[in-house]
Short mmCIF file of C-alpha atoms (C1' of nucleotides) in Angstrom, two decimals:
data_model
loop_
_atom_site.label_atom_id
_atom_site.label_comp_id
_atom_site.label_asym_id
_atom_site.label_seq_id
_atom_site.Cartn_x
_atom_site.Cartn_y
_atom_site.Cartn_z
CA UNK A 1 0.01 0.06 -0.01
CA UNK A 2 1.50 3.36 -1.02
CA UNK A 3 1.70 6.21 1.26
CA UNK A 4 -0.79 8.91 0.18
CA UNK A 5 1.11 11.87 -1.18
CA UNK A 6 0.68 15.52 -0.17
CA UNK A 7 0.18 18.26 -2.61
CA UNK A 8 2.20 21.54 -2.18
CA UNK A 9 0.34 24.19 -3.87
CA UNK A 10 3.01 26.73 -4.97
CA UNK A 11 1.95 30.39 -5.61
CA UNK A 12 4.50 32.96 -4.54
CA UNK A 13 6.99 30.54 -2.79
CA UNK A 14 8.96 29.21 -5.66
CA UNK A 15 11.82 28.00 -3.50
CA UNK A 16 13.23 24.85 -1.83
CA UNK A 17 14.89 26.47 1.19
CA UNK A 18 13.16 28.04 4.20
CA UNK A 19 9.76 26.69 3.10
CA UNK A 20 7.53 25.67 6.14
CA UNK A 21 4.76 24.18 4.00
CA UNK A 22 7.12 21.96 2.02
CA UNK A 23 9.27 21.15 5.00
CA UNK A 24 6.29 19.88 7.02
CA UNK A 25 5.26 17.60 4.18
CA UNK A 26 8.58 16.15 3.86
CA UNK A 27 9.02 15.58 7.55
CA UNK A 28 5.71 13.64 7.55
CA UNK A 29 7.56 11.28 5.17
CA UNK A 30 5.12 11.86 2.37
CA UNK A 31 5.53 11.67 -1.37
CA UNK A 32 5.15 15.05 -2.68
CA UNK A 33 3.12 16.53 -5.65
CA UNK A 34 4.35 19.96 -6.40
CA UNK A 35 1.60 21.93 -8.11
CA UNK A 36 1.20 25.39 -9.78
CA UNK A 37 -2.29 26.51 -10.80
CA UNK A 38 -2.82 29.12 -13.46
CA UNK A 39 -6.06 30.27 -11.86
CA UNK A 40 -8.09 33.46 -12.80
CA UNK A 41 -5.94 35.51 -10.31
CA UNK A 42 -2.71 34.54 -11.95
CA UNK A 43 -4.21 34.98 -15.31
CA UNK A 44 -5.08 38.62 -14.27
CA UNK A 45 -1.50 39.51 -13.67
CA UNK A 46 0.05 42.55 -15.50
CA UNK A 47 2.08 41.93 -18.57
CA UNK A 48 5.62 41.99 -17.07
CA UNK A 49 4.74 40.20 -13.79
CA UNK A 50 2.99 37.45 -15.66
CA UNK A 51 5.94 36.97 -18.03
CA UNK A 52 8.37 36.87 -15.00
CA UNK A 53 6.12 34.37 -13.37
CA UNK A 54 6.66 32.13 -16.35
CA UNK A 55 10.31 32.51 -16.04
CA UNK A 56 10.23 31.75 -12.45
CA UNK A 57 8.11 28.59 -13.07
CA UNK A 58 10.56 27.24 -15.55
CA UNK A 59 13.50 27.79 -13.24
CA UNK A 60 11.71 26.24 -10.34
CA UNK A 61 10.51 23.24 -12.44
CA UNK A 62 14.17 22.55 -13.43
CA UNK A 63 15.13 22.73 -9.77
CA UNK A 64 12.57 20.20 -8.84
CA UNK A 65 13.58 17.93 -11.67
CA UNK A 66 17.07 18.06 -10.21
CA UNK A 67 15.54 16.40 -7.11
CA UNK A 68 13.86 13.68 -9.07
CA UNK A 69 10.54 15.54 -8.72
CA UNK A 70 8.40 17.70 -11.11
CA UNK A 71 6.34 20.82 -11.20
CA UNK A 72 2.70 20.01 -12.35
CA UNK A 73 1.13 22.76 -14.13
CA UNK A 74 -2.65 23.04 -14.43
CA UNK A 75 -4.97 25.79 -15.45
CA UNK A 76 -8.38 26.52 -14.02
CA UNK A 77 -10.12 27.49 -10.85
CA UNK A 78 -8.02 26.57 -7.83
CA UNK A 79 -10.60 24.50 -6.12
CA UNK A 80 -11.59 22.51 -9.13
CA UNK A 81 -7.96 21.85 -10.04
CA UNK A 82 -7.06 20.72 -6.50
CA UNK A 83 -10.03 18.34 -6.34
CA UNK A 84 -8.85 16.65 -9.71
CA UNK A 85 -5.36 16.35 -8.64
CA UNK A 86 -6.32 14.82 -5.34
CA UNK A 87 -8.47 12.46 -7.26
CA UNK A 88 -5.76 11.53 -9.76
CA UNK A 89 -3.05 11.13 -7.15
CA UNK A 90 -4.86 9.78 -4.05
CA UNK A 91 -3.36 12.66 -2.17
CA UNK A 92 -4.39 13.15 1.47
CA UNK A 93 -4.60 16.92 0.97
CA UNK A 94 -2.77 20.16 0.35
CA UNK A 95 -0.25 22.24 1.97
CA UNK A 96 0.33 25.98 0.87
CA UNK A 97 2.23 29.17 2.01
CA UNK A 98 -0.26 31.81 2.94
CA UNK A 99 -0.81 34.98 0.89
CA UNK A 100 -2.20 38.13 2.34
CA UNK A 101 -3.91 40.18 -0.42
CA UNK A 102 -7.75 40.31 -0.11
CA UNK A 103 -8.41 38.36 -3.39
CA UNK A 104 -6.02 35.44 -2.28
CA UNK A 105 -7.45 35.38 1.24
CA UNK A 106 -11.00 35.03 -0.14
CA UNK A 107 -9.95 32.24 -2.52
CA UNK A 108 -7.82 30.42 -0.05
CA UNK A 109 -10.30 30.41 2.78
CA UNK A 110 -12.90 29.09 0.48
CA UNK A 111 -10.61 26.39 -0.88
CA UNK A 112 -9.73 25.43 2.72
CA UNK A 113 -13.31 25.05 4.02
CA UNK A 114 -14.50 23.12 0.88
CA UNK A 115 -11.56 20.71 0.95
CA UNK A 116 -12.00 20.07 4.70
CA UNK A 117 -15.71 19.64 4.27
CA UNK A 118 -14.87 16.65 1.87
CA UNK A 119 -12.59 15.16 4.40
CA UNK A 120 -9.38 16.36 2.81
CA UNK A 121 -6.43 17.76 4.66
CA UNK A 122 -5.93 21.54 3.89
CA UNK A 123 -3.12 23.41 5.80
CA UNK A 124 -1.72 26.88 5.32
CA UNK A 125 1.77 27.93 6.55
CA UNK A 126 3.71 31.11 6.96
CA UNK A 127 6.71 31.97 4.84
CA UNK A 128 5.98 34.94 2.68
CA UNK A 129 6.57 37.39 5.48
CA UNK A 130 8.78 37.70 8.60
CA UNK A 131 5.82 38.08 10.91
CA UNK A 132 2.15 37.40 10.44
CA UNK A 133 0.27 40.63 10.22
CA UNK A 134 -1.92 39.79 13.17
CA UNK A 135 1.19 39.03 15.47
CA UNK A 136 2.35 42.68 15.35
CA UNK A 137 0.09 44.85 17.41
CA UNK A 138 0.32 48.37 19.00
CA UNK A 139 -0.11 48.82 22.71
CA UNK A 140 -3.62 49.68 22.20
CA UNK A 141 -4.11 46.32 20.41
CA UNK A 142 -4.53 47.49 16.80
CA UNK A 143 -2.51 47.46 13.73
CA UNK A 144 0.42 49.95 13.24
CA UNK A 145 -0.27 52.89 10.95
CA UNK A 146 3.07 54.60 11.06
CA UNK A 147 6.40 53.03 10.04
CA UNK A 148 8.78 54.07 12.79
CA UNK A 149 6.83 52.44 15.67
CA UNK A 150 6.45 49.40 13.52
CA UNK A 151 10.13 49.22 13.01
CA UNK A 152 10.73 49.55 16.78
CA UNK A 153 8.19 46.88 17.51
CA UNK A 154 9.79 44.28 15.13
CA UNK A 155 13.52 45.19 15.16
CA UNK A 156 14.48 43.29 18.12
CA UNK A 157 12.10 40.31 17.66
CA UNK A 158 13.51 36.85 17.72
CA UNK A 159 12.94 35.05 14.43
CA UNK A 160 13.06 31.22 14.05
CA UNK A 161 16.02 30.04 12.07
CA UNK A 162 16.06 29.54 8.35
CA UNK A 163 14.99 26.07 7.32
CA UNK A 164 17.48 24.12 5.24
CA UNK A 165 16.65 23.48 1.55
CA UNK A 166 14.95 20.09 1.06
CA UNK A 167 17.33 17.78 -0.69
CA UNK A 168 15.12 14.97 -1.68
CA UNK A 169 11.62 14.83 -2.72
CA UNK A 170 9.82 11.52 -2.94
CA UNK A 171 7.94 11.07 -6.11
CA UNK A 172 4.24 9.98 -5.88
CA UNK A 173 3.32 6.49 -7.21
CA UNK A 174 1.31 8.17 -9.97
CA UNK A 175 2.16 11.52 -11.40
CA UNK A 176 -0.96 13.57 -12.50
CA UNK A 177 -1.30 15.18 -15.85
CA UNK A 178 0.71 18.34 -16.32
CA UNK A 179 0.11 20.97 -19.04
CA UNK A 180 3.00 22.58 -20.83
CA UNK A 181 4.42 26.04 -19.65
CA UNK A 182 5.04 27.06 -23.27
CA UNK A 183 1.31 26.58 -24.06
CA UNK A 184 0.48 29.12 -21.41
CA UNK A 185 2.05 31.88 -23.44
CA UNK A 186 2.62 33.91 -20.20
CA UNK A 187 4.82 36.36 -22.07
CA UNK A 188 2.21 37.16 -24.72
CA UNK A 189 1.18 40.59 -23.36
CA UNK A 190 4.88 41.59 -23.19
CA UNK A 191 5.29 41.33 -26.96
CA UNK A 192 8.79 42.58 -27.90
CA UNK A 193 9.51 43.59 -24.37
CA UNK A 194 10.04 40.01 -23.07
CA UNK A 195 13.23 39.56 -25.02
CA UNK A 196 14.69 42.79 -23.68
CA UNK A 197 13.66 42.55 -20.07
CA UNK A 198 14.88 38.84 -20.17
CA UNK A 199 18.35 40.28 -20.57
CA UNK A 200 18.20 41.99 -17.12
CA UNK A 201 16.19 39.66 -14.98
CA UNK A 202 17.84 37.23 -12.62
CA UNK A 203 15.60 34.39 -12.21
CA UNK A 204 15.27 31.56 -9.68
CA UNK A 205 16.32 30.57 -6.30
CA UNK A 206 19.84 29.88 -7.06
CA UNK A 207 20.48 33.28 -8.47
CA UNK A 208 18.51 34.99 -5.77
CA UNK A 209 20.76 33.45 -3.13
CA UNK A 210 23.89 34.18 -5.17
CA UNK A 211 22.55 37.78 -5.52
CA UNK A 212 22.19 38.11 -1.80
CA UNK A 213 25.64 36.77 -1.10
CA UNK A 214 27.15 39.09 -3.63
CA UNK A 215 25.26 42.12 -2.28
CA UNK A 216 26.30 41.41 1.29
CA UNK A 217 29.98 41.04 0.21
CA UNK A 218 30.21 43.91 -2.23
CA UNK A 219 27.61 46.41 -1.50
CA UNK A 220 26.26 46.28 2.12
CA UNK A 221 28.97 48.40 3.63
CA UNK A 222 28.24 51.21 1.18
CA UNK A 223 24.54 50.68 1.14
CA UNK A 224 23.40 53.66 3.32
CA UNK A 225 25.21 56.04 0.97
CA UNK A 226 25.06 54.35 -2.44
CA UNK A 227 21.45 53.19 -2.42
CA UNK A 228 20.12 56.61 -3.43
CA UNK A 229 22.30 56.91 -6.52
CA UNK A 230 20.38 55.18 -9.38
CA UNK A 231 23.42 54.93 -11.51
CA UNK A 232 25.32 52.95 -8.91
CA UNK A 233 24.95 49.29 -8.30
CA UNK A 234 24.12 50.08 -4.60
CA UNK A 235 20.91 48.10 -3.98
CA UNK A 236 20.28 44.34 -3.58
CA UNK A 237 17.89 44.08 -6.55
CA UNK A 238 16.22 41.21 -4.59
CA UNK A 239 12.65 42.51 -4.99
CA UNK A 240 11.91 40.58 -8.16
CA UNK A 241 13.01 37.39 -6.36
CA UNK A 242 11.14 38.22 -3.12
CA UNK A 243 7.88 38.81 -4.88
CA UNK A 244 7.85 35.20 -6.23
CA UNK A 245 9.33 33.80 -3.17
CA UNK A 246 12.53 32.63 -4.90
CA UNK A 247 14.15 33.80 -1.61
CA UNK A 248 12.47 34.09 1.82
CA UNK A 249 12.52 37.30 3.83
CA UNK A 250 13.74 35.35 6.80
CA UNK A 251 16.84 34.35 4.83
CA UNK A 252 17.63 37.87 4.19
CA UNK A 253 16.84 39.00 7.75
CA UNK A 254 19.20 36.44 9.29
CA UNK A 255 21.93 37.21 6.82
CA UNK A 256 21.67 40.92 7.43
CA UNK A 257 21.58 40.60 11.20
CA UNK A 258 24.78 38.50 11.15
CA UNK A 259 26.42 41.26 9.31
CA UNK A 260 25.00 43.86 11.64
CA UNK A 261 26.55 42.04 14.65
CA UNK A 262 29.95 41.99 12.71
CA UNK A 263 29.58 45.79 12.61
CA UNK A 264 28.69 46.28 8.84
CA UNK A 265 27.64 49.77 8.39
CA UNK A 266 24.86 49.47 5.90
CA UNK A 267 23.25 46.56 7.63
CA UNK A 268 20.61 48.39 9.60
CA UNK A 269 19.59 50.59 6.77
CA UNK A 270 19.10 47.44 4.67
CA UNK A 271 17.07 45.69 7.35
CA UNK A 272 14.84 48.73 7.52
CA UNK A 273 14.22 48.51 3.78
CA UNK A 274 13.20 44.80 4.24
CA UNK A 275 10.83 45.81 6.96
CA UNK A 276 9.29 48.54 4.73
CA UNK A 277 8.10 45.58 2.64
CA UNK A 278 6.78 43.88 5.82
CA UNK A 279 5.03 47.15 6.80
CA UNK A 280 3.33 47.36 3.40
CA UNK A 281 1.93 43.86 3.89
CA UNK A 282 0.83 44.62 7.44
CA UNK A 283 -1.06 47.59 6.29
CA UNK A 284 -2.60 45.81 3.32
CA UNK A 285 -3.75 42.91 5.38
CA UNK A 286 -5.44 45.19 7.94
CA UNK A 287 -6.65 47.73 5.37
CA UNK A 288 -7.41 45.88 2.21
CA UNK A 289 -9.04 48.88 0.43
CA UNK A 290 -5.63 50.55 0.42
CA UNK A 291 -4.98 49.51 -3.11
CA UNK A 292 -8.03 51.08 -4.41
CA UNK A 293 -9.36 54.08 -2.22
CA UNK A 294 -7.55 57.04 -0.70
CA UNK A 295 -6.41 56.15 2.79
CA UNK A 296 -7.73 59.56 3.96
CA UNK A 297 -11.18 60.11 2.77
CA UNK A 298 -10.66 63.89 2.37
CA UNK A 299 -8.57 63.12 -0.69
CA UNK A 300 -11.63 62.04 -2.48
CA UNK A 301 -12.35 65.66 -2.95
CA UNK A 302 -8.96 66.41 -4.54
CA UNK A 303 -9.14 67.51 -8.15
CA UNK A 304 -6.94 64.60 -9.59
CA UNK A 305 -6.96 64.26 -13.25
CA UNK A 306 -7.99 60.92 -14.55
CA UNK A 307 -5.97 59.25 -17.24
CA UNK A 308 -4.94 61.94 -19.83
CA UNK A 309 -2.42 62.63 -22.69
CA UNK A 310 0.19 63.86 -20.24
CA UNK A 311 -0.02 60.55 -18.35
CA UNK A 312 0.45 58.79 -21.65
CA UNK A 313 3.59 60.75 -22.29
CA UNK A 314 4.60 59.81 -18.81
CA UNK A 315 4.13 56.10 -19.44
CA UNK A 316 6.11 56.31 -22.72
CA UNK A 317 9.07 58.04 -21.12
CA UNK A 318 8.40 61.14 -23.23
CA UNK A 319 7.65 63.97 -20.65
CA UNK A 320 10.62 65.95 -21.64
CA UNK A 321 11.87 65.73 -18.01
CA UNK A 322 15.16 63.70 -18.19
CA UNK A 323 15.19 62.12 -14.78
CA UNK A 324 11.58 61.15 -15.08
CA UNK A 325 11.91 59.77 -18.60
CA UNK A 326 15.02 57.87 -17.66
CA UNK A 327 13.15 56.30 -14.79
CA UNK A 328 10.11 55.37 -16.93
CA UNK A 329 12.40 53.91 -19.65
CA UNK A 330 14.40 51.96 -17.06
CA UNK A 331 11.11 50.27 -16.04
CA UNK A 332 10.10 49.50 -19.57
CA UNK A 333 13.57 48.12 -20.54
CA UNK A 334 14.65 46.29 -17.45
CA UNK A 335 11.26 45.55 -15.71
CA UNK A 336 12.46 47.41 -12.52
CA UNK A 337 13.04 50.86 -11.48
CA UNK A 338 15.52 52.27 -8.95
CA UNK A 339 13.79 53.21 -5.69
CA UNK A 340 14.69 56.87 -5.87
CA UNK A 341 13.60 57.08 -9.41
CA UNK A 342 10.23 55.53 -8.39
CA UNK A 343 9.65 58.34 -5.88
CA UNK A 344 10.50 61.04 -8.48
CA UNK A 345 8.59 59.54 -11.34
CA UNK A 346 5.55 59.05 -9.03
CA UNK A 347 5.88 62.58 -7.59
CA UNK A 348 6.00 63.96 -11.03
CA UNK A 349 2.83 62.21 -12.15
CA UNK A 350 0.87 63.02 -9.15
CA UNK A 351 2.00 66.60 -8.53
CA UNK A 352 3.41 68.26 -11.70
CA UNK A 353 0.88 66.38 -13.89
CA UNK A 354 -1.87 66.33 -11.12
CA UNK A 355 -2.82 62.76 -12.18
CA UNK A 356 -4.58 60.34 -9.76
CA UNK A 357 -2.01 58.01 -8.21
CA UNK A 358 -4.19 55.00 -9.37
CA UNK A 359 -3.19 55.79 -13.05
CA UNK A 360 0.42 55.29 -12.00
CA UNK A 361 -0.19 52.37 -9.78
CA UNK A 362 -1.81 50.52 -12.65
CA UNK A 363 1.04 51.23 -15.01
CA UNK A 364 3.64 49.93 -12.54
CA UNK A 365 1.51 46.92 -12.08
CA UNK A 366 1.77 46.27 -15.73
CA UNK A 367 5.47 46.90 -16.06
CA UNK A 368 7.23 45.80 -12.98
CA UNK A 369 8.75 42.36 -12.73
CA UNK A 370 9.03 42.90 -9.03
CA UNK A 371 5.43 44.10 -8.81
CA UNK A 372 4.16 43.58 -5.31
CA UNK A 373 0.64 44.68 -4.57
CA UNK A 374 1.16 45.88 -1.06
CA UNK A 375 4.35 47.88 -1.65
CA UNK A 376 2.93 49.35 -4.85
CA UNK A 377 -0.13 50.64 -3.19
CA UNK A 378 1.66 51.97 -0.14
CA UNK A 379 4.26 53.55 -2.34
CA UNK A 380 1.85 55.46 -4.42
CA UNK A 381 -0.30 56.63 -1.66
CA UNK A 382 2.78 57.69 0.23
CA UNK A 383 3.99 59.85 -2.65
CA UNK A 384 0.52 61.16 -3.37
CA UNK A 385 0.20 62.26 0.10
CA UNK A 386 -3.12 60.49 0.52
CA UNK A 387 -1.75 57.54 2.42
CA UNK A 388 -0.94 56.48 6.03
CA UNK A 389 2.38 57.90 7.28
CA UNK A 390 2.50 59.77 3.96
CA UNK A 391 4.81 62.63 2.81
CA UNK A 392 2.78 65.83 3.25
CA UNK A 393 1.46 66.87 -0.16
CA UNK A 394 3.56 69.77 -0.36
CA UNK A 395 6.71 67.63 -0.39
CA UNK A 396 7.00 67.94 -4.12
CA UNK A 397 10.14 66.51 -5.56
CA UNK A 398 11.98 68.74 -7.98
CA UNK A 399 13.20 66.28 -10.70
CA UNK A 400 15.92 68.54 -11.84
CA UNK A 401 17.14 69.24 -8.34
CA UNK A 402 17.05 65.46 -7.58
CA UNK A 403 18.98 64.77 -10.64
CA UNK A 404 21.58 67.29 -9.67
CA UNK A 405 21.81 65.68 -6.28
CA UNK A 406 21.59 62.00 -7.02
CA UNK A 407 22.76 61.76 -10.67
CA UNK A 408 25.27 64.60 -10.81
CA UNK A 409 27.17 63.21 -13.71
CA UNK A 410 24.08 62.33 -15.58
CA UNK A 411 25.15 58.73 -15.87
CA UNK A 412 21.70 57.39 -15.01
CA UNK A 413 20.02 59.67 -17.57
CA UNK A 414 22.53 58.72 -20.20
CA UNK A 415 22.07 55.01 -19.55
CA UNK A 416 18.39 55.27 -20.50
CA UNK A 417 18.06 58.27 -22.82
CA UNK A 418 19.30 57.74 -26.26
CA UNK A 419 18.38 61.03 -27.84
CA UNK A 420 21.18 63.43 -28.51
CA UNK A 421 23.88 60.82 -27.78
CA UNK A 422 26.14 59.90 -30.70
CA UNK A 423 26.73 56.40 -29.34
CA UNK A 424 23.95 55.52 -26.81
CA UNK A 425 24.66 52.52 -24.39
CA UNK A 426 22.76 49.29 -24.70
CA UNK A 427 19.97 50.08 -22.24
CA UNK A 428 19.09 53.38 -23.91
CA UNK A 429 18.92 51.56 -27.29
CA UNK A 430 17.03 48.71 -25.71
CA UNK A 431 14.13 50.86 -24.80
CA UNK A 432 13.35 51.35 -28.48
CA UNK A 433 13.37 47.68 -29.16
CA UNK A 434 11.13 46.90 -26.19
CA UNK A 435 8.37 49.44 -26.81
CA UNK A 436 5.34 48.59 -28.93
CA UNK A 437 5.80 49.61 -32.54
CA UNK A 438 2.75 51.55 -32.37
CA UNK A 439 4.48 54.11 -30.19
CA UNK A 440 6.49 55.06 -33.31
CA UNK A 441 9.63 56.24 -31.41
CA UNK A 442 13.15 56.12 -32.58
CA UNK A 443 16.47 56.74 -30.80
CA UNK A 444 17.54 59.39 -33.30
CA UNK A 445 14.42 61.58 -32.91
CA UNK A 446 14.69 64.89 -31.04
CA UNK A 447 14.08 64.66 -27.25
CA UNK A 448 10.57 66.18 -26.47
CA UNK A 449 10.04 69.58 -24.96
CA UNK A 450 8.70 69.63 -21.36
CA UNK A 451 5.04 68.98 -20.85
CA UNK A 452 4.89 71.53 -18.16
CA UNK A 453 7.58 73.88 -16.55
CA UNK A 454 8.77 72.76 -13.15
CA UNK A 455 7.61 76.03 -11.71
CA UNK A 456 4.14 75.97 -13.14
CA UNK A 457 3.61 72.30 -12.41
CA UNK A 458 4.67 72.86 -8.77
CA UNK A 459 2.59 75.96 -8.34
CA UNK A 460 -0.68 74.28 -9.85
CA UNK A 461 -0.13 71.29 -7.49
CA UNK A 462 0.22 73.49 -4.48
CA UNK A 463 -2.85 75.63 -5.49
CA UNK A 464 -4.88 72.52 -5.86
CA UNK A 465 -3.81 71.35 -2.32
CA UNK A 466 -4.73 74.78 -1.04
CA UNK A 467 -8.23 74.31 -2.66
CA UNK A 468 -8.51 71.12 -0.72
CA UNK A 469 -7.78 72.64 2.54
CA UNK A 470 -9.50 75.85 2.15
"C1'" DT B 1 13.80 59.85 2.13
"C1'" DC B 2 11.21 67.96 -0.05
"C1'" DC B 3 11.52 72.72 -2.13
"C1'" DC B 4 11.73 77.49 -1.81
"C1'" DT B 5 12.05 81.89 0.41
"C1'" DT B 6 13.33 84.57 4.06
"C1'" DT B 7 15.96 85.54 8.13
"C1'" DT B 8 19.94 85.44 10.71
"C1'" DG B 9 24.43 86.33 12.18
"C1'" DG B 10 29.46 85.92 11.39
"C1'" DG B 11 32.95 88.18 8.70
"C1'" DC C 1 28.49 89.40 1.44
"C1'" DC C 2 27.28 84.89 2.21
"C1'" DA C 3 26.28 80.37 4.24
"C1'" DA C 4 23.34 78.25 7.50
"C1'" DA C 5 19.05 78.09 9.75
"C1'" DA C 6 14.35 78.72 9.97
"C1'" DG C 7 9.70 79.02 8.44
"C1'" DG C 8 5.95 77.56 5.70
"C1'" DG C 9 3.89 75.19 1.67
#
DNA sequence: TCCCTTTTGGG
DNA sequence: CCAAAAGGG
């Protein structure tokens, strides 16, 4: 008599190390059926995140095959697929790592109760976050709304050690049917962009771990200074791996703490950034409307412009404001954008172009291979001034001043703006290969005039803000 | 994780 | 005269 297998339903946890749901199944001595389901929520991903998911799945499937296992791929509503795979394999039930966005929570709790009602095992595990959102509370018993107290509350907390990578996965007696990744065409909406962004992405668990090691060795000491300069390789770049769980936040946390105890100068700054991600998920869990509605209701009366021609120029990296355009082109070319550039590009859209932050949120959701629903929503509301713990609205970034300060040599702008350069570098040229042909842009065109002068844009934004208060 | 103008005070 | 601090959006 075969032991009944357990299904591991993988979603945003495409890794073998530090994986509580997988570890528990292996420890129970069960054969494992690794499963990914292309359900309606995964189908609804933006173009770049969906393409990146496909790359991550391919890498993860190869890693599983290296352990004598497989990644089973199935398309359909999650519950329906799970029922079929249980029937096909005689599995006892399912393990998964929890997700915390409202759509996933709704789906997962329905799946859990339906499976249990039919006598199957359904167990969810932590792993995507350092701390469960309900385990961090203010003195008064509620969720945190401000970053600094949140940081103080978690910075000294003990965290269980990292779980070792599983080294062996027992195959089930019968493998269920699997679809083929190529047939899913997860890169379809990326069109020409996929080939370009693929040059810059670093996919999979092995590369994520190597990236962390390299960052700690080469960049951590200078992190506090270098991280603000978008032309420098000062940041970890781990966000694209974190969002798919190719590395766990706990792995990063422990590694950075070790360096902190060794006296590494940038370690605390880096840990704080990791905790910003945690804070975003804490907020999103407790306030799921955060991705759709102004955090402060008074902002509903603000005269945001909806989508408009200026916003279209912003999306295309054609505003005539060099730092902003470099940022937007970096995103379209590489699938990521430097953190400082994100603040400036977002400030420019919401302030100088007076455009609703949700217009920007949606574009980032389309274009970022490191798209994270919580960080994206928190970041946009922070910049717009509508959010919790937000920058006051009148903190308007001056993109020219920021360029002066953080890109004094123009290296970042030159890296991504081809116009006017006799011999533009690869990334600047790549932009024109990545964009849709319908944009009809070429590297030898004249760089556009400014949509709005920095003074006029700033004055208009401040006047609108005064209108809201007056 | 700001920007701009005005004020201040040392020389 | 000027750099630094302060004030306010």
